[in-house]
Amino acid sequence: MKISLNWLKRYINLNQSVERIGEILTDIGLEVEGIDKVESVKGGLKGIVIGQVKKCIKHPDADKLSLTKVDIGESDLLQIVCGAPNVGEGQKVLVATIGTTLYTPEGESWKIKKGKIRGESSEGMICAEDELGLGNDHNGIMVLPEDAVIGTAASEYFELEDDYIFDIGLTPNRSDATSHYGVAEDIAAYLKINSDDSIILKDFIGEEFEVDNKNINIEVTVEDKDACPRYSALTFSNIEVKESPEWIKNLLKSIDVRPINNIVDITNFILHAYGQALHVFDADKISKNEVRVKCLPEGTPFLSLDGKERKLNAEDLMICDGEDNPMCIAGVFGGLNSGVTDSTTNIFLESAHFNSSSIRKTSTKHLLRTDAAKIFEKGSDPNLTIKALKKASNLLKEYAGAEVSSDLIDLYPVKIEPKEILLKFDNANRLMGTDLPKDEIVDILHALGMTTKIVDENKVYVYVPTNKADVTREVDVIEEILRIYGFNKVEIPTMLKTTIHNHEHPSARDIKITISELLANNGFNEMMGLSLAESNWYTEGHENFVFINNTSNVHLDIMRPDALYTGLESVSRNINYQNTDLALFEFGRTYLKKDDFIEKDFLSLFISGKEGVKSWMDASVREIGFFDLKKSVIRILERLNIENYQVSEIEENPQYGYGLKFHRGNISIVEFGKLAPKSLKPFDIKQEVFHAHFHLENVIQAVKKTKNSIKPISKFPSTSRDLALVIKHSVKFLDIERLTKKTEKKLITDIQLFDVYKNDEHLGEGNKSYAVKFVFQNLEKTLVDKEVDAVINKLIKVFGKELGAIIRK
């Protein structure tokens, strides 16, 4: 947001330096991101002086040129060849002396040089107003009044004043600072409290109002009163569309607003001066002399001011005529066929207060971030509409010859009153870190335009003006007090207080660091997904979602209920950038709402693509699969020393094609598997993706319950035996592993599946063969074959009885 210093000075006397004003703006919460100096006239009229034409004769070789002698207050007269038809003796004129730089209307510079024109010497230039940037007239030279003093610098004569533009990073909550007058109010409050209590705000645009006639009667109906709590308007007749006065054009240009004509410029001036958006309609184009504020059916076409046809959404608030033809997107953008043209003589001027959420949704959906929309979406002042109309009325009368042709129209069914907030003085001092007297706190509130009513020695009711849409709680009022008191005046305490915090080891942070280091060392990259998600990614469970009013991106309308889809968004983005071989992990939190809000921490893994890099040294590249993910999952659990968990297949979870769950009873530790195509479809991912979801809180609890022990490395050798088991397809290796550990807990230290063989002809239909290696070791002695064989025989019987396994020989 751009703020003009010259514009501010129209409301408040500011004698401080530009740098100090910048500091004050920052102190009151309006962060100054830059200060630019703007010359009121390009070049500042340097080298331009007032002269008097002492002699003027026709050029001997050119009828349209004149030879002049000009006195600029120096000892010698200047001879200047002039081509203007209106030059004459005795005139006071503006002279560009030799060496002066002038600028074309396009901003290109050129320098005045001594030279000859048609054989006659010329020592300068007598200037027209457009050549100096003082206007657009080029019909002749600029002739000054007779009392103009010869030799006076033009910059001094015209009292030119350079402007300074403050580029302010306005935060979304500062609805009260969207205009120059609003900023001036804040500066005045600051100066009253911190330097000069005699500071007075002034307003140079009056609010006198008088109806000239009642020739234009337009009926207004507001159908959606929630989206439009207040609608005010006024009609004018016999207007003349022409160029705006210089002071309005200069103020608008200083903040990069292009002047158009007097009607449009006056509405833009009111917008940036007072923070009230106005919209002008050609009254003769309003069908049936009726205005309807309503929403139109989904997909209704609307031809906007930029010549584009836009398809409306059903929730877009529109300003329509008596036949429901859309004339304007309320508070956002005008229509091509209802605005002011050079031939317009009668206008309907709208001054309304629209619901901030409604405007924000519409402006973001249509990508129309107009100045009006930015003000409405922050929360405009509902009690400013009539005041703005009266000010605009005075300007239109003065600069467009307008006649007020109706009474004020004001549809305001439920008046919005100042908010009443109870403030406790001790709370204010505690949160600000100050010890301000009660009277000083009340003075600050009054300086901010808030009224008060004392309750008792520690409490006061504060009545917040309706232009401060963000001030709704006691803490907001305290923030306002601190802004004006001054952040830099809060003393830094000399004593540092801290509390010794004792927590169990390992902490959740320690566990996360351990996992992060492990994964990073094994080729994973950490990612960070948004905590926001789109509800339309999910086909069920909406009743438990935590919906939010996200005005910046309406599609991201829920807090993420799981880690899957925000992670897949990162996977999709990487794949779209040709980074197809992925190993990603993320620590985050999910959000659901049942009886209460539920937040759960998670660790998620995603792998996809190929493993290995194809090169002349090693051409072995393979597709990443389920067992690569399983290896990573088990590696994490082993690193954390989590053992003795149950293994189940994932059932009735449509997100996975297949997968496993590690759990202890009903407490789930991790689910992982291959994602189903329907999970990948919203992100247009074609390659296989494998995903693991760790319930981090359960993992942390499992780690804390684990009792770590140290065992010596055995001095005795290990031995192994292999079994080829013919089993049904339904039997899993996990079943074999579970039965082995149950049968022999002491001697068997490792179980490995090293081959899978399937052949219905050799093995029988529905059978497969698992080749399993069993590793034996005793910490106390060397095992003999008799001991190992006894365990193997026992296993063969258990496998046969429990799994129907047959030993393949």
PDB file of C-alpha atoms in Angstrom, residues 298-482:
ATOM      1  CA  GLU A 298     -24.209 -20.612 -11.511  1.00  0.00           C
ATOM      2  CA  GLY A 299     -22.565 -19.996 -14.886  1.00  0.00           C
ATOM      3  CA  THR A 300     -24.375 -16.724 -15.674  1.00  0.00           C
ATOM      4  CA  PRO A 301     -22.204 -14.805 -18.175  1.00  0.00           C
ATOM      5  CA  PHE A 302     -20.950 -11.340 -17.179  1.00  0.00           C
ATOM      6  CA  LEU A 303     -19.060  -8.961 -19.461  1.00  0.00           C
ATOM      7  CA  SER A 304     -16.653  -7.141 -17.160  1.00  0.00           C
ATOM      8  CA  LEU A 305     -14.967  -3.790 -17.517  1.00  0.00           C
ATOM      9  CA  ASP A 306     -11.812  -5.330 -19.027  1.00  0.00           C
ATOM     10  CA  GLY A 307     -13.842  -6.763 -21.924  1.00  0.00           C
ATOM     11  CA  LYS A 308     -13.696 -10.355 -20.692  1.00  0.00           C
ATOM     12  CA  GLU A 309     -16.739 -12.587 -20.324  1.00  0.00           C
ATOM     13  CA  ARG A 310     -16.694 -14.266 -16.929  1.00  0.00           C
ATOM     14  CA  LYS A 311     -18.861 -17.136 -15.709  1.00  0.00           C
ATOM     15  CA  LEU A 312     -20.371 -16.261 -12.354  1.00  0.00           C
ATOM     16  CA  ASN A 313     -20.470 -18.522  -9.333  1.00  0.00           C
ATOM     17  CA  ALA A 314     -23.768 -18.987  -7.540  1.00  0.00           C
ATOM     18  CA  GLU A 315     -22.401 -17.234  -4.416  1.00  0.00           C
ATOM     19  CA  ASP A 316     -21.055 -14.144  -6.262  1.00  0.00           C
ATOM     20  CA  LEU A 317     -22.957 -11.068  -5.052  1.00  0.00           C
ATOM     21  CA  MET A 318     -23.992  -8.951  -8.037  1.00  0.00           C
ATOM     22  CA  ILE A 319     -25.438  -5.503  -8.636  1.00  0.00           C
ATOM     23  CA  CYS A 320     -28.199  -6.042 -11.215  1.00  0.00           C
ATOM     24  CA  ASP A 321     -30.718  -3.864 -13.003  1.00  0.00           C
ATOM     25  CA  GLY A 322     -34.499  -4.264 -12.987  1.00  0.00           C
ATOM     26  CA  GLU A 323     -34.294  -7.174 -15.447  1.00  0.00           C
ATOM     27  CA  ASP A 324     -31.614  -9.011 -13.426  1.00  0.00           C
ATOM     28  CA  ASN A 325     -28.922  -8.128 -15.938  1.00  0.00           C
ATOM     29  CA  PRO A 326     -25.568  -8.090 -14.066  1.00  0.00           C
ATOM     30  CA  MET A 327     -24.020  -4.614 -13.998  1.00  0.00           C
ATOM     31  CA  CYS A 328     -21.215  -5.124 -11.485  1.00  0.00           C
ATOM     32  CA  ILE A 329     -19.565  -7.769  -9.304  1.00  0.00           C
ATOM     33  CA  ALA A 330     -20.369  -6.207  -5.945  1.00  0.00           C
ATOM     34  CA  GLY A 331     -17.320  -4.646  -4.321  1.00  0.00           C
ATOM     35  CA  VAL A 332     -14.944  -6.186  -6.854  1.00  0.00           C
ATOM     36  CA  PHE A 333     -15.263  -5.169 -10.527  1.00  0.00           C
ATOM     37  CA  GLY A 334     -17.560  -3.184 -12.780  1.00  0.00           C
ATOM     38  CA  GLY A 335     -19.333  -4.165 -15.980  1.00  0.00           C
ATOM     39  CA  LEU A 336     -18.473  -2.975 -19.467  1.00  0.00           C
ATOM     40  CA  ASN A 337     -21.937  -1.737 -20.384  1.00  0.00           C
ATOM     41  CA  SER A 338     -23.033   0.060 -17.231  1.00  0.00           C
ATOM     42  CA  GLY A 339     -20.157   2.432 -16.511  1.00  0.00           C
ATOM     43  CA  VAL A 340     -19.535   6.095 -17.202  1.00  0.00           C
ATOM     44  CA  THR A 341     -18.608   7.242 -20.728  1.00  0.00           C
ATOM     45  CA  ASP A 342     -17.844  10.670 -22.168  1.00  0.00           C
ATOM     46  CA  SER A 343     -21.526  11.027 -23.114  1.00  0.00           C
ATOM     47  CA  THR A 344     -22.884  10.197 -19.637  1.00  0.00           C
ATOM     48  CA  THR A 345     -25.029  12.942 -18.083  1.00  0.00           C
ATOM     49  CA  ASN A 346     -26.842  11.139 -15.237  1.00  0.00           C
ATOM     50  CA  ILE A 347     -25.243   8.801 -12.708  1.00  0.00           C
ATOM     51  CA  PHE A 348     -26.175   6.460  -9.862  1.00  0.00           C
ATOM     52  CA  LEU A 349     -23.460   6.494  -7.172  1.00  0.00           C
ATOM     53  CA  GLU A 350     -23.171   3.413  -4.942  1.00  0.00           C
ATOM     54  CA  SER A 351     -21.622   3.460  -1.462  1.00  0.00           C
ATOM     55  CA  ALA A 352     -22.073   0.099   0.268  1.00  0.00           C
ATOM     56  CA  HIS A 353     -20.733  -2.147   2.992  1.00  0.00           C
ATOM     57  CA  PHE A 354     -20.257  -5.752   1.854  1.00  0.00           C
ATOM     58  CA  ASN A 355     -19.439  -8.868   3.867  1.00  0.00           C
ATOM     59  CA  SER A 356     -15.649  -9.309   3.882  1.00  0.00           C
ATOM     60  CA  SER A 357     -15.767 -13.096   3.463  1.00  0.00           C
ATOM     61  CA  SER A 358     -18.117 -12.868   0.468  1.00  0.00           C
ATOM     62  CA  ILE A 359     -15.908 -10.318  -1.302  1.00  0.00           C
ATOM     63  CA  ARG A 360     -12.738 -12.263  -0.572  1.00  0.00           C
ATOM     64  CA  LYS A 361     -14.126 -15.478  -2.031  1.00  0.00           C
ATOM     65  CA  THR A 362     -15.386 -13.778  -5.169  1.00  0.00           C
ATOM     66  CA  SER A 363     -12.235 -11.732  -5.819  1.00  0.00           C
ATOM     67  CA  THR A 364      -9.947 -14.767  -5.407  1.00  0.00           C
ATOM     68  CA  LYS A 365     -12.104 -17.056  -7.538  1.00  0.00           C
ATOM     69  CA  HIS A 366     -12.134 -14.558 -10.405  1.00  0.00           C
ATOM     70  CA  LEU A 367      -8.518 -13.425  -9.796  1.00  0.00           C
ATOM     71  CA  LEU A 368      -9.664  -9.808  -9.493  1.00  0.00           C
ATOM     72  CA  ARG A 369      -7.525  -8.248  -6.761  1.00  0.00           C
ATOM     73  CA  THR A 370      -8.834  -4.695  -7.134  1.00  0.00           C
ATOM     74  CA  ASP A 371      -8.223  -1.858  -4.662  1.00  0.00           C
ATOM     75  CA  ALA A 372     -11.904  -1.903  -3.704  1.00  0.00           C
ATOM     76  CA  ALA A 373     -11.874  -5.663  -3.068  1.00  0.00           C
ATOM     77  CA  LYS A 374      -8.770  -5.372  -0.883  1.00  0.00           C
ATOM     78  CA  ILE A 375     -10.537  -2.847   1.348  1.00  0.00           C
ATOM     79  CA  PHE A 376     -13.813  -4.763   1.569  1.00  0.00           C
ATOM     80  CA  GLU A 377     -12.097  -8.060   2.350  1.00  0.00           C
ATOM     81  CA  LYS A 378     -10.252  -6.487   5.297  1.00  0.00           C
ATOM     82  CA  GLY A 379     -13.569  -5.211   6.636  1.00  0.00           C
ATOM     83  CA  SER A 380     -14.836  -1.797   5.550  1.00  0.00           C
ATOM     84  CA  ASP A 381     -16.514   0.611   7.969  1.00  0.00           C
ATOM     85  CA  PRO A 382     -20.311   0.128   7.688  1.00  0.00           C
ATOM     86  CA  ASN A 383     -20.932   3.576   9.146  1.00  0.00           C
ATOM     87  CA  LEU A 384     -18.886   5.434   6.538  1.00  0.00           C
ATOM     88  CA  THR A 385     -21.145   4.985   3.498  1.00  0.00           C
ATOM     89  CA  ILE A 386     -23.274   8.141   3.886  1.00  0.00           C
ATOM     90  CA  LYS A 387     -20.326  10.298   4.917  1.00  0.00           C
ATOM     91  CA  ALA A 388     -18.455   9.210   1.761  1.00  0.00           C
ATOM     92  CA  LEU A 389     -21.492   9.982  -0.426  1.00  0.00           C
ATOM     93  CA  LYS A 390     -21.749  13.503   0.957  1.00  0.00           C
ATOM     94  CA  LYS A 391     -18.061  14.185   0.369  1.00  0.00           C
ATOM     95  CA  ALA A 392     -18.276  12.795  -3.163  1.00  0.00           C
ATOM     96  CA  SER A 393     -21.400  14.924  -3.719  1.00  0.00           C
ATOM     97  CA  ASN A 394     -19.519  18.142  -2.930  1.00  0.00           C
ATOM     98  CA  LEU A 395     -16.664  17.188  -5.271  1.00  0.00           C
ATOM     99  CA  LEU A 396     -19.036  16.220  -8.094  1.00  0.00           C
ATOM    100  CA  LYS A 397     -20.899  19.502  -7.754  1.00  0.00           C
ATOM    101  CA  GLU A 398     -17.688  21.524  -7.835  1.00  0.00           C
ATOM    102  CA  TYR A 399     -15.789  19.694 -10.547  1.00  0.00           C
ATOM    103  CA  ALA A 400     -18.524  18.114 -12.702  1.00  0.00           C
ATOM    104  CA  GLY A 401     -21.363  20.587 -12.343  1.00  0.00           C
ATOM    105  CA  ALA A 402     -23.519  17.784 -10.926  1.00  0.00           C
ATOM    106  CA  GLU A 403     -26.962  18.268  -9.419  1.00  0.00           C
ATOM    107  CA  VAL A 404     -28.130  15.980  -6.612  1.00  0.00           C
ATOM    108  CA  SER A 405     -31.313  14.442  -8.045  1.00  0.00           C
ATOM    109  CA  SER A 406     -32.642  12.248  -5.233  1.00  0.00           C
ATOM    110  CA  ASP A 407     -32.764  11.872  -1.499  1.00  0.00           C
ATOM    111  CA  LEU A 408     -30.082   9.725   0.087  1.00  0.00           C
ATOM    112  CA  ILE A 409     -30.859   6.024  -0.371  1.00  0.00           C
ATOM    113  CA  ASP A 410     -29.828   4.031   2.694  1.00  0.00           C
ATOM    114  CA  LEU A 411     -30.851   0.404   3.252  1.00  0.00           C
ATOM    115  CA  TYR A 412     -29.450  -0.491   6.686  1.00  0.00           C
ATOM    116  CA  PRO A 413     -31.838  -2.984   8.342  1.00  0.00           C
ATOM    117  CA  VAL A 414     -29.593  -3.916  11.305  1.00  0.00           C
ATOM    118  CA  LYS A 415     -27.289  -1.137  12.438  1.00  0.00           C
ATOM    119  CA  ILE A 416     -23.770  -2.274  13.305  1.00  0.00           C
ATOM    120  CA  GLU A 417     -22.839  -0.678  16.625  1.00  0.00           C
ATOM    121  CA  PRO A 418     -19.371  -0.178  18.139  1.00  0.00           C
ATOM    122  CA  LYS A 419     -18.189  -3.332  19.907  1.00  0.00           C
ATOM    123  CA  GLU A 420     -18.229  -3.285  23.712  1.00  0.00           C
ATOM    124  CA  ILE A 421     -15.129  -4.945  25.196  1.00  0.00           C
ATOM    125  CA  LEU A 422     -14.259  -5.249  28.883  1.00  0.00           C
ATOM    126  CA  LEU A 423     -10.636  -4.274  29.543  1.00  0.00           C
ATOM    127  CA  LYS A 424      -8.784  -5.046  32.770  1.00  0.00           C
ATOM    128  CA  PHE A 425      -5.950  -2.611  33.475  1.00  0.00           C
ATOM    129  CA  ASP A 426      -3.780  -5.237  35.160  1.00  0.00           C
ATOM    130  CA  ASN A 427      -4.175  -7.531  32.132  1.00  0.00           C
ATOM    131  CA  ALA A 428      -3.043  -4.691  29.873  1.00  0.00           C
ATOM    132  CA  ASN A 429       0.107  -4.002  31.885  1.00  0.00           C
ATOM    133  CA  ARG A 430       0.869  -7.698  32.309  1.00  0.00           C
ATOM    134  CA  LEU A 431       0.678  -8.453  28.574  1.00  0.00           C
ATOM    135  CA  MET A 432       2.531  -5.277  27.526  1.00  0.00           C
ATOM    136  CA  GLY A 433       5.261  -5.600  30.163  1.00  0.00           C
ATOM    137  CA  THR A 434       4.547  -2.077  31.393  1.00  0.00           C
ATOM    138  CA  ASP A 435       3.248  -0.289  34.493  1.00  0.00           C
ATOM    139  CA  LEU A 436       1.089   2.395  32.895  1.00  0.00           C
ATOM    140  CA  PRO A 437      -1.292   4.420  35.063  1.00  0.00           C
ATOM    141  CA  LYS A 438      -4.976   3.870  34.348  1.00  0.00           C
ATOM    142  CA  ASP A 439      -5.420   7.458  33.200  1.00  0.00           C
ATOM    143  CA  GLU A 440      -2.704   7.080  30.575  1.00  0.00           C
ATOM    144  CA  ILE A 441      -4.308   3.880  29.226  1.00  0.00           C
ATOM    145  CA  VAL A 442      -7.656   5.680  28.969  1.00  0.00           C
ATOM    146  CA  ASP A 443      -5.983   8.653  27.222  1.00  0.00           C
ATOM    147  CA  ILE A 444      -4.516   6.308  24.610  1.00  0.00           C
ATOM    148  CA  LEU A 445      -7.925   4.726  24.000  1.00  0.00           C
ATOM    149  CA  HIS A 446      -9.512   8.167  23.564  1.00  0.00           C
ATOM    150  CA  ALA A 447      -6.713   9.213  21.188  1.00  0.00           C
ATOM    151  CA  LEU A 448      -7.622   6.156  19.079  1.00  0.00           C
ATOM    152  CA  GLY A 449     -11.214   7.323  18.830  1.00  0.00           C
ATOM    153  CA  MET A 450     -12.507   4.766  21.337  1.00  0.00           C
ATOM    154  CA  THR A 451     -14.934   5.792  24.052  1.00  0.00           C
ATOM    155  CA  THR A 452     -14.838   4.306  27.537  1.00  0.00           C
ATOM    156  CA  LYS A 453     -17.033   3.687  30.576  1.00  0.00           C
ATOM    157  CA  ILE A 454     -15.354   2.980  33.901  1.00  0.00           C
ATOM    158  CA  VAL A 455     -16.618  -0.156  35.686  1.00  0.00           C
ATOM    159  CA  ASP A 456     -14.379  -0.126  38.758  1.00  0.00           C
ATOM    160  CA  GLU A 457     -10.764   0.559  39.687  1.00  0.00           C
ATOM    161  CA  ASN A 458      -9.458  -2.268  37.501  1.00  0.00           C
ATOM    162  CA  LYS A 459     -12.009  -2.489  34.691  1.00  0.00           C
ATOM    163  CA  VAL A 460     -13.304  -0.287  31.915  1.00  0.00           C
ATOM    164  CA  TYR A 461     -15.701  -0.880  29.037  1.00  0.00           C
ATOM    165  CA  VAL A 462     -14.144   0.087  25.710  1.00  0.00           C
ATOM    166  CA  TYR A 463     -16.323   0.924  22.709  1.00  0.00           C
ATOM    167  CA  VAL A 464     -14.423   0.155  19.522  1.00  0.00           C
ATOM    168  CA  PRO A 465     -15.203   2.189  16.366  1.00  0.00           C
ATOM    169  CA  THR A 466     -16.649   0.188  13.488  1.00  0.00           C
ATOM    170  CA  ASN A 467     -13.627   0.946  11.290  1.00  0.00           C
ATOM    171  CA  LYS A 468     -11.524  -1.460  13.398  1.00  0.00           C
ATOM    172  CA  ALA A 469     -12.983  -4.772  12.212  1.00  0.00           C
ATOM    173  CA  ASP A 470     -10.123  -6.778  13.733  1.00  0.00           C
ATOM    174  CA  VAL A 471     -10.480  -5.464  17.299  1.00  0.00           C
ATOM    175  CA  THR A 472     -12.898  -7.959  18.863  1.00  0.00           C
ATOM    176  CA  ARG A 473     -11.222  -9.132  22.104  1.00  0.00           C
ATOM    177  CA  GLU A 474      -9.519  -7.670  25.149  1.00  0.00           C
ATOM    178  CA  VAL A 475      -6.114  -8.727  23.810  1.00  0.00           C
ATOM    179  CA  ASP A 476      -6.827  -6.817  20.571  1.00  0.00           C
ATOM    180  CA  VAL A 477      -7.544  -3.649  22.550  1.00  0.00           C
ATOM    181  CA  ILE A 478      -4.282  -4.141  24.459  1.00  0.00           C
ATOM    182  CA  GLU A 479      -2.413  -4.452  21.164  1.00  0.00           C
ATOM    183  CA  GLU A 480      -3.935  -1.133  20.042  1.00  0.00           C
ATOM    184  CA  ILE A 481      -2.775   0.512  23.281  1.00  0.00           C
ATOM    185  CA  LEU A 482       0.747  -0.844  22.829  1.00  0.00           C
TER     186      LEU A 482
END
